[in-house]
mmCIF file of C-alpha atoms in Angstrom:
data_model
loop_
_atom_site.group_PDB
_atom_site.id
_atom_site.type_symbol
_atom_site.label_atom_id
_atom_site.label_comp_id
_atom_site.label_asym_id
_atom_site.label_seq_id
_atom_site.Cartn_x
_atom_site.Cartn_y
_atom_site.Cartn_z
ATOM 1 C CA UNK A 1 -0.701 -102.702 6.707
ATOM 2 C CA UNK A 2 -1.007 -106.292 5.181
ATOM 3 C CA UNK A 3 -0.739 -107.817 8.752
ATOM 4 C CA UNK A 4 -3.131 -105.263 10.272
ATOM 5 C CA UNK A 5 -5.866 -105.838 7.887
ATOM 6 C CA UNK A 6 -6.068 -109.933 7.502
ATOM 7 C CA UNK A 7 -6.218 -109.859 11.650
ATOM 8 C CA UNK A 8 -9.921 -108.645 11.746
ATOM 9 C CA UNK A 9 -10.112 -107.866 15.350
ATOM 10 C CA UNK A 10 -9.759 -105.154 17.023
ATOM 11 C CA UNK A 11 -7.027 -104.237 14.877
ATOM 12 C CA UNK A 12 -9.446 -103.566 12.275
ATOM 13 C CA UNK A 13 -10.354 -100.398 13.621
ATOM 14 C CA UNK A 14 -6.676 -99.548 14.058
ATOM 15 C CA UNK A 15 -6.503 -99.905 10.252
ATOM 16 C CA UNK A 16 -9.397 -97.803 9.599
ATOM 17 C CA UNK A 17 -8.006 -94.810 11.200
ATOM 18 C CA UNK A 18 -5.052 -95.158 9.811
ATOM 19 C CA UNK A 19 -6.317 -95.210 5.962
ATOM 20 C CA UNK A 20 -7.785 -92.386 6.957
ATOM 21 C CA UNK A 21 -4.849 -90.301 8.105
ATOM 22 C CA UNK A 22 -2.870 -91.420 5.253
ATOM 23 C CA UNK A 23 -6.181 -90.218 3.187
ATOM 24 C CA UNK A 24 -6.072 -86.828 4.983
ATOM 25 C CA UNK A 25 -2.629 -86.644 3.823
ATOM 26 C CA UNK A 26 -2.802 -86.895 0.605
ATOM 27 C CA UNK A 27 -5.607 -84.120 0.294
ATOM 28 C CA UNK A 28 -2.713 -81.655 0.617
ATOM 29 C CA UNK A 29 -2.120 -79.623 -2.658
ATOM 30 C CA UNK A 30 1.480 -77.735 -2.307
ATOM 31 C CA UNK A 31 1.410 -74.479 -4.443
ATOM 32 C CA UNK A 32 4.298 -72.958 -5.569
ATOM 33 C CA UNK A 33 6.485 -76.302 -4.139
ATOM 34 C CA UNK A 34 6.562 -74.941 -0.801
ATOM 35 C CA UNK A 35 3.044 -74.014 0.538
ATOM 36 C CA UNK A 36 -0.011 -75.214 1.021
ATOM 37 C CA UNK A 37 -3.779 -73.879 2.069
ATOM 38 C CA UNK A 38 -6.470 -75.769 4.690
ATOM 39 C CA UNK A 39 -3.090 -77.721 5.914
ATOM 40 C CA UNK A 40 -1.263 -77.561 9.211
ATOM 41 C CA UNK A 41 1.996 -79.461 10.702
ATOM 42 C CA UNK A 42 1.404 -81.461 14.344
ATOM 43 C CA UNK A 43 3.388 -79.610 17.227
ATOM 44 C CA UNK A 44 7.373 -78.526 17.262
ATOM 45 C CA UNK A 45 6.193 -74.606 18.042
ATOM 46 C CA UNK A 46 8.689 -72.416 18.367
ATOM 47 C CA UNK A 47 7.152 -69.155 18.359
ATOM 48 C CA UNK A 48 4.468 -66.852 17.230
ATOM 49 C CA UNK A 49 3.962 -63.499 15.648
ATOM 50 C CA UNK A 50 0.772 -61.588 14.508
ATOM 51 C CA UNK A 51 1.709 -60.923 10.637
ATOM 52 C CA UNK A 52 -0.554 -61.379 7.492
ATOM 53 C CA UNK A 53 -0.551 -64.601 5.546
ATOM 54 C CA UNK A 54 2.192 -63.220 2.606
ATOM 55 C CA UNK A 55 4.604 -62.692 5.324
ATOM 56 C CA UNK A 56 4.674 -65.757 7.284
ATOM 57 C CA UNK A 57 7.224 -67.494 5.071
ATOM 58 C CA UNK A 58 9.312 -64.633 5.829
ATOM 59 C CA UNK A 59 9.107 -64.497 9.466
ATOM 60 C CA UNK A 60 10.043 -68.423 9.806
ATOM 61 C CA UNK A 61 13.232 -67.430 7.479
ATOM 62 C CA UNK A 62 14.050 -64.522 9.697
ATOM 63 C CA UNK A 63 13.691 -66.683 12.556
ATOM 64 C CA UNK A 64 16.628 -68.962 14.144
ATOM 65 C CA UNK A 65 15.607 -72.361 13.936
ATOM 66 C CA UNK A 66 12.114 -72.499 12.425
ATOM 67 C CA UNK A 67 12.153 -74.995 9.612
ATOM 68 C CA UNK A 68 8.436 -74.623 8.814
ATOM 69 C CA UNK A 69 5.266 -72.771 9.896
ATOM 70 C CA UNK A 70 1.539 -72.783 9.635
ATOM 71 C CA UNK A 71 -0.866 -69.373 9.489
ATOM 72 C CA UNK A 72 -4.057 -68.937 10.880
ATOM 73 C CA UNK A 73 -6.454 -65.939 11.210
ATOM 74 C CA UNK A 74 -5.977 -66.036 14.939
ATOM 75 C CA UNK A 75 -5.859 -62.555 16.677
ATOM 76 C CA UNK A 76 -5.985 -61.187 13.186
ATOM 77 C CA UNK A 77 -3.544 -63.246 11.972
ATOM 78 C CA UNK A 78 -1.151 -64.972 13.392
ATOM 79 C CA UNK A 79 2.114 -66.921 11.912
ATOM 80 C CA UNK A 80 3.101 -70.031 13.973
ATOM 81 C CA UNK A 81 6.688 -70.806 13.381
ATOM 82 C CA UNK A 82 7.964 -74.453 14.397
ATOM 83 C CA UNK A 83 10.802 -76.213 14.848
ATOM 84 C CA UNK A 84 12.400 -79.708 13.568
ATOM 85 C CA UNK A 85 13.219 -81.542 10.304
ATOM 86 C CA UNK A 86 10.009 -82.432 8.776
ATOM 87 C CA UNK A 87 9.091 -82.654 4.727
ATOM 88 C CA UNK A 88 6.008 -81.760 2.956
ATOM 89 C CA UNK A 89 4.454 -85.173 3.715
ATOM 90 C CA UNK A 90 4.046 -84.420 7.307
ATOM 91 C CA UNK A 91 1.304 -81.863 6.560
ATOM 92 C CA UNK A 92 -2.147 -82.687 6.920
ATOM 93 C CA UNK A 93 -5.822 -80.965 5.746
ATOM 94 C CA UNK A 94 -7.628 -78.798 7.964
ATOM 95 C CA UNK A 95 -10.793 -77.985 7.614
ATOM 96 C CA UNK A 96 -10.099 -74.184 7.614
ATOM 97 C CA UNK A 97 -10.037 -72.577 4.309
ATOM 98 C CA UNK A 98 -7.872 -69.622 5.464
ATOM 99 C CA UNK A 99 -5.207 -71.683 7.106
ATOM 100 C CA UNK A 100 -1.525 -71.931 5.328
ATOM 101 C CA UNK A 101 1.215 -73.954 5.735
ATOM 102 C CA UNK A 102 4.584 -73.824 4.365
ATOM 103 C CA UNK A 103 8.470 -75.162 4.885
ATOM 104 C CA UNK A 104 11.301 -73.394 4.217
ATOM 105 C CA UNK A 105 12.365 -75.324 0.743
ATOM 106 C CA UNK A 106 13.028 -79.073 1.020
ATOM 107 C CA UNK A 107 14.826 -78.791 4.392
ATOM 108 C CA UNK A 108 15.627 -82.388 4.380
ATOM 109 C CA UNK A 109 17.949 -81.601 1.086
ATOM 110 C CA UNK A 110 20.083 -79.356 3.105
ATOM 111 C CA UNK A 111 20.967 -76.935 0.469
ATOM 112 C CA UNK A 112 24.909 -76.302 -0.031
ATOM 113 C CA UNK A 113 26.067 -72.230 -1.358
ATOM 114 C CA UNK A 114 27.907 -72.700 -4.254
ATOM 115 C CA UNK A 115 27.958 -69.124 -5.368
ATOM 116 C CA UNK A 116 27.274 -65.642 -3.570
ATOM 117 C CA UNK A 117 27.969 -61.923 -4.064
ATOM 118 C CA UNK A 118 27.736 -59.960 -1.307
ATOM 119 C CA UNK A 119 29.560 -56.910 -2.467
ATOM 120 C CA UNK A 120 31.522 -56.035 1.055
ATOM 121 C CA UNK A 121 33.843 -53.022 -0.394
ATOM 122 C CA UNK A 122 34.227 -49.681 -2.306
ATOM 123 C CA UNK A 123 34.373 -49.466 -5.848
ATOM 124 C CA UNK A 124 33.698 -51.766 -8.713
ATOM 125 C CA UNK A 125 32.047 -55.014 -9.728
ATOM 126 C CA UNK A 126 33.829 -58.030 -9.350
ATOM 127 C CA UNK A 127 34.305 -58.724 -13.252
ATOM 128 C CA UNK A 128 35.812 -62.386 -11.711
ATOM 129 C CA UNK A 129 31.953 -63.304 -11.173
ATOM 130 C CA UNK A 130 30.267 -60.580 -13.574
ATOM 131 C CA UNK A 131 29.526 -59.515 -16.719
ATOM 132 C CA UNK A 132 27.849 -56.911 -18.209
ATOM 133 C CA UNK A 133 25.359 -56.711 -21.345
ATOM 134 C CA UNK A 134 26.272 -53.259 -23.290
ATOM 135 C CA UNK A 135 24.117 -51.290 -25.903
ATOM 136 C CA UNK A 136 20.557 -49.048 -26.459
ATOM 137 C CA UNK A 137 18.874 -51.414 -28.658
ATOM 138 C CA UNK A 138 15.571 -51.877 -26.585
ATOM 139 C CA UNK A 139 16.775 -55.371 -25.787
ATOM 140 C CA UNK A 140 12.440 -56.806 -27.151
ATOM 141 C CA UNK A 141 11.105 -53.999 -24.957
ATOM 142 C CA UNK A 142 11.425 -51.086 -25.959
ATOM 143 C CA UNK A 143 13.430 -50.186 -23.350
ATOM 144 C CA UNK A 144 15.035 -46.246 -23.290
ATOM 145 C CA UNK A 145 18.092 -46.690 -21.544
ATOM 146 C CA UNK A 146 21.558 -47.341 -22.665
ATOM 147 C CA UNK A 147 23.319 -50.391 -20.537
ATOM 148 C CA UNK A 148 27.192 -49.428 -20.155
ATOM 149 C CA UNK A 149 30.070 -51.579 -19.544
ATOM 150 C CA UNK A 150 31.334 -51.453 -15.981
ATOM 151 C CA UNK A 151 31.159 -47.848 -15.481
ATOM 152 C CA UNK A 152 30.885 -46.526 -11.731
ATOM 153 C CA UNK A 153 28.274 -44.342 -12.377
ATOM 154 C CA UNK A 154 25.982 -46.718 -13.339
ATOM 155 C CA UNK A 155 27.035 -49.757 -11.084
ATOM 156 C CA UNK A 156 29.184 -50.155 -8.239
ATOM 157 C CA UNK A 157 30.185 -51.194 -4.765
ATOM 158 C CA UNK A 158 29.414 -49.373 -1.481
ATOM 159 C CA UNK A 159 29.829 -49.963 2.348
ATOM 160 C CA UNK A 160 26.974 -48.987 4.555
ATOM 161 C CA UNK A 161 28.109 -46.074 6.340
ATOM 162 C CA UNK A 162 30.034 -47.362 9.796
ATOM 163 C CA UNK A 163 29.414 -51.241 8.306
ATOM 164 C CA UNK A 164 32.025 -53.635 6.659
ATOM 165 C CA UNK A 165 28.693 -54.812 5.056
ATOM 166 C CA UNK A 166 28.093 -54.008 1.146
ATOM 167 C CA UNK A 167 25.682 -53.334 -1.211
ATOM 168 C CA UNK A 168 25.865 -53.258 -5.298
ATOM 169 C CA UNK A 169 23.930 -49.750 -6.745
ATOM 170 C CA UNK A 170 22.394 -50.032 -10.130
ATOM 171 C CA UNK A 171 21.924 -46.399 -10.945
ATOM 172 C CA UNK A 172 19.825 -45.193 -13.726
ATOM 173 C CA UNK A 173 20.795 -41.805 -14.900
ATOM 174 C CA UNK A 174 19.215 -39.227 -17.005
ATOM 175 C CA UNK A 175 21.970 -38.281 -19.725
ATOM 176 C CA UNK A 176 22.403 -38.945 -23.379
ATOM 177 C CA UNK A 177 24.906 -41.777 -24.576
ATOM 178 C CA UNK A 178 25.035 -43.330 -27.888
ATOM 179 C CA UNK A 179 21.111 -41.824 -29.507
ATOM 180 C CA UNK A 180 19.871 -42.829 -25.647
ATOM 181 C CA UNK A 181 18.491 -40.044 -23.343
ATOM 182 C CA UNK A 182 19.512 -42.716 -20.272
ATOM 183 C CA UNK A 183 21.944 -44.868 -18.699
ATOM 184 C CA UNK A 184 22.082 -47.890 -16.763
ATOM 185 C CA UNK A 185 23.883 -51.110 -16.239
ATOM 186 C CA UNK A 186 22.630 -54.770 -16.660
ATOM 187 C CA UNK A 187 24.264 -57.024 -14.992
ATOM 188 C CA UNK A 188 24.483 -61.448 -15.792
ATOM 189 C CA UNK A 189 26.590 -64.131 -13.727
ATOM 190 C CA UNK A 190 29.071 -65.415 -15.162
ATOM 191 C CA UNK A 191 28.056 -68.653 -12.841
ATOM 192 C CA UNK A 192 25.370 -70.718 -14.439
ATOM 193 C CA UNK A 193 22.787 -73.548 -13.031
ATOM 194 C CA UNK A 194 20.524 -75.723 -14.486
ATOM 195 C CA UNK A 195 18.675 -75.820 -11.032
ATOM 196 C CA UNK A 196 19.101 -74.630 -7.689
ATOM 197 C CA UNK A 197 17.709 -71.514 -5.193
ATOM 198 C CA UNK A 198 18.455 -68.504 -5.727
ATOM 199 C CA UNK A 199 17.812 -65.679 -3.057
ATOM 200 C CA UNK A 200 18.625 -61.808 -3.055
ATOM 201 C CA UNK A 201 18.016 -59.206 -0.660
ATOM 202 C CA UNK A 202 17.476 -56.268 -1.990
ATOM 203 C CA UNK A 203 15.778 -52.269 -2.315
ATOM 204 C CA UNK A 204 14.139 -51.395 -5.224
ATOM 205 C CA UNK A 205 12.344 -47.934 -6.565
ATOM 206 C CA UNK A 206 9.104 -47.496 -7.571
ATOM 207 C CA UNK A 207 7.730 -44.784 -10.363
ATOM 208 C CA UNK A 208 6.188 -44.949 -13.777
ATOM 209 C CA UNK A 209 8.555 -46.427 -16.291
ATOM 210 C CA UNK A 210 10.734 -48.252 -13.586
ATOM 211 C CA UNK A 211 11.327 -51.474 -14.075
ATOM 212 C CA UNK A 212 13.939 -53.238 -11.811
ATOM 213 C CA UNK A 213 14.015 -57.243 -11.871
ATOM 214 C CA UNK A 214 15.960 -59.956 -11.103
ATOM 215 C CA UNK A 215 16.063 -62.042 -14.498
ATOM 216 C CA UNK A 216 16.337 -65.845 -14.865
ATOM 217 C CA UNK A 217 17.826 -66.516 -18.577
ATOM 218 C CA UNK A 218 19.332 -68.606 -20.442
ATOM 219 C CA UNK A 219 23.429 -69.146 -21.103
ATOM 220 C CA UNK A 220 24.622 -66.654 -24.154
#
C-alpha cells in the first residue's frame, strides 16, 4: 500500500478504491460471533431456498458443503447458501438493512469432536460419561420436581422404532417421592471445557410450568 501511494499516477486511483473496500469492510458488525446484518459474501453459490431470516443458518448446516450464506428478502425471503473456505473478514456492507450474513462458526478453525453422546441402544445412561444431580430442594427456583438417580423411568435410552439410531428421554412424571408431587432426572457431563461448541439435537414439550434447557455450568 506504501508503494501504491508514493507512485501518484494512475495508481493513485487504484489506491483510492482500495481504502475504500478495506473501509467497507470494516463497517461489518458480527452479532452473536457468527452473523452479521446489511453484509453479504462475493460469489461461491451453492444453492438457494425460500426460508425466513432465523432459519438460514440452519439450512446452510443442513446443507452438504455450504460453509456460509447470506439472506435477502428476495421472493419473500430467500437464504443463499455458498460454498468455500472463507472467514468473517471476507464479508462486506450492503446497503440493505434487511440483508444477513452468516458462516457456519470459524470454518477456518476446523473444529475437532472430542466428546459426543448419541445414545444408539436400549436401556440406561451411560454413567461412563454421566452423572446425575439427586434431590427436591428447588435447586434457586423453586422448582417442584424431585431429580432421581439413574432411574429408567425418569431417563433412559431408546431406539427409534426400525432405526439403530437413539435418543435419551427425560421423563417428568406426576408421582410423589421424598415430600415432591414429581419426578424427573437432571442430567451433567462428566466431560468438562473451558471453551468449545457445543450442539444438540433435540424435541422438547411445551405447557405452563415446563421448563426443559440445556444448562451451561460450572465444574462441582
Amino acid at each position: 500500500m506504501i508503494n501504491i501511494l508514493s507512485a501518484w499516477t494512475l495508481l493513485g486511483f487504484i489506491a483510492v478504491n482500495i481504502l475504500f473496500l478495506d473501509r467497507v469492510k470494516c463497517l461489518v458488525n458480527w452479532n452473536g460471533n457468527d452473523w452479521a446484518m446489511s453484509c453479504d459474501f462475493r460469489g461461491n453459490d451453492l444453492s438457494d431456498v425460500r426460508t425466513s431470516s432465523e432459519l438460514c443458518g440452519g439450512k446452510c448446516a443442513q446443507t452438504q458443503g455450504c460453509t456460509h450464506f447470506t439472506w435477502t428478502s428476495y421472493n419473500g425471503g430467500t437464504c443463499w447458501m455458498k460454498s468455500g473456505t472463507v472467514s468473517k473478514s471476507d464479508a462486506f456492507s450492503t446497503s440493505d438493512s434487511a440483508m444477513i450474513c452468516g458462516v457456519l462458526g470459524d470454518v477456518n478453525t476446523g473444529w475437532v469432536r472430542v466428546w459426543e453422546d448419541n445414545f444408539d441402544g436400549n436401556g440406561g445412561v451411560d454413567l461412563n460419561k454421566w452423572d446425575f444431580d439427586v434431590g427436591g430442594s428447588g435447586w434457586g427456583n423453586n422448582e417442584q420436581q424431585y431429580y432421581t438417580y439413574n432411574r429408567w423411568e425418569n431417563a433412559r435410552c431408546e431406539l427409534f422404532p426400525g432405526s439403530t439410531n437413539g435418543r435419551l428421554i427425560v421423563e417428568a412424571r406426576r408421582e410423589n417421592m421424598a415430600n415432591s408431587q414429581y419426578t424427573s432426572a437432571r442430567l451433567r457431563s462428566k466431560a468438562n471445557w473451558t471453551y468449545g461448541r457445543l450442539q444438540i439435537r433435540a424435541k422438547l414439550p411445551d405447557g405452563r410450568g415446563l421448563w426443559p434447557a440445556f444448562w451451561m455450568v460450572t465444574i462441582y
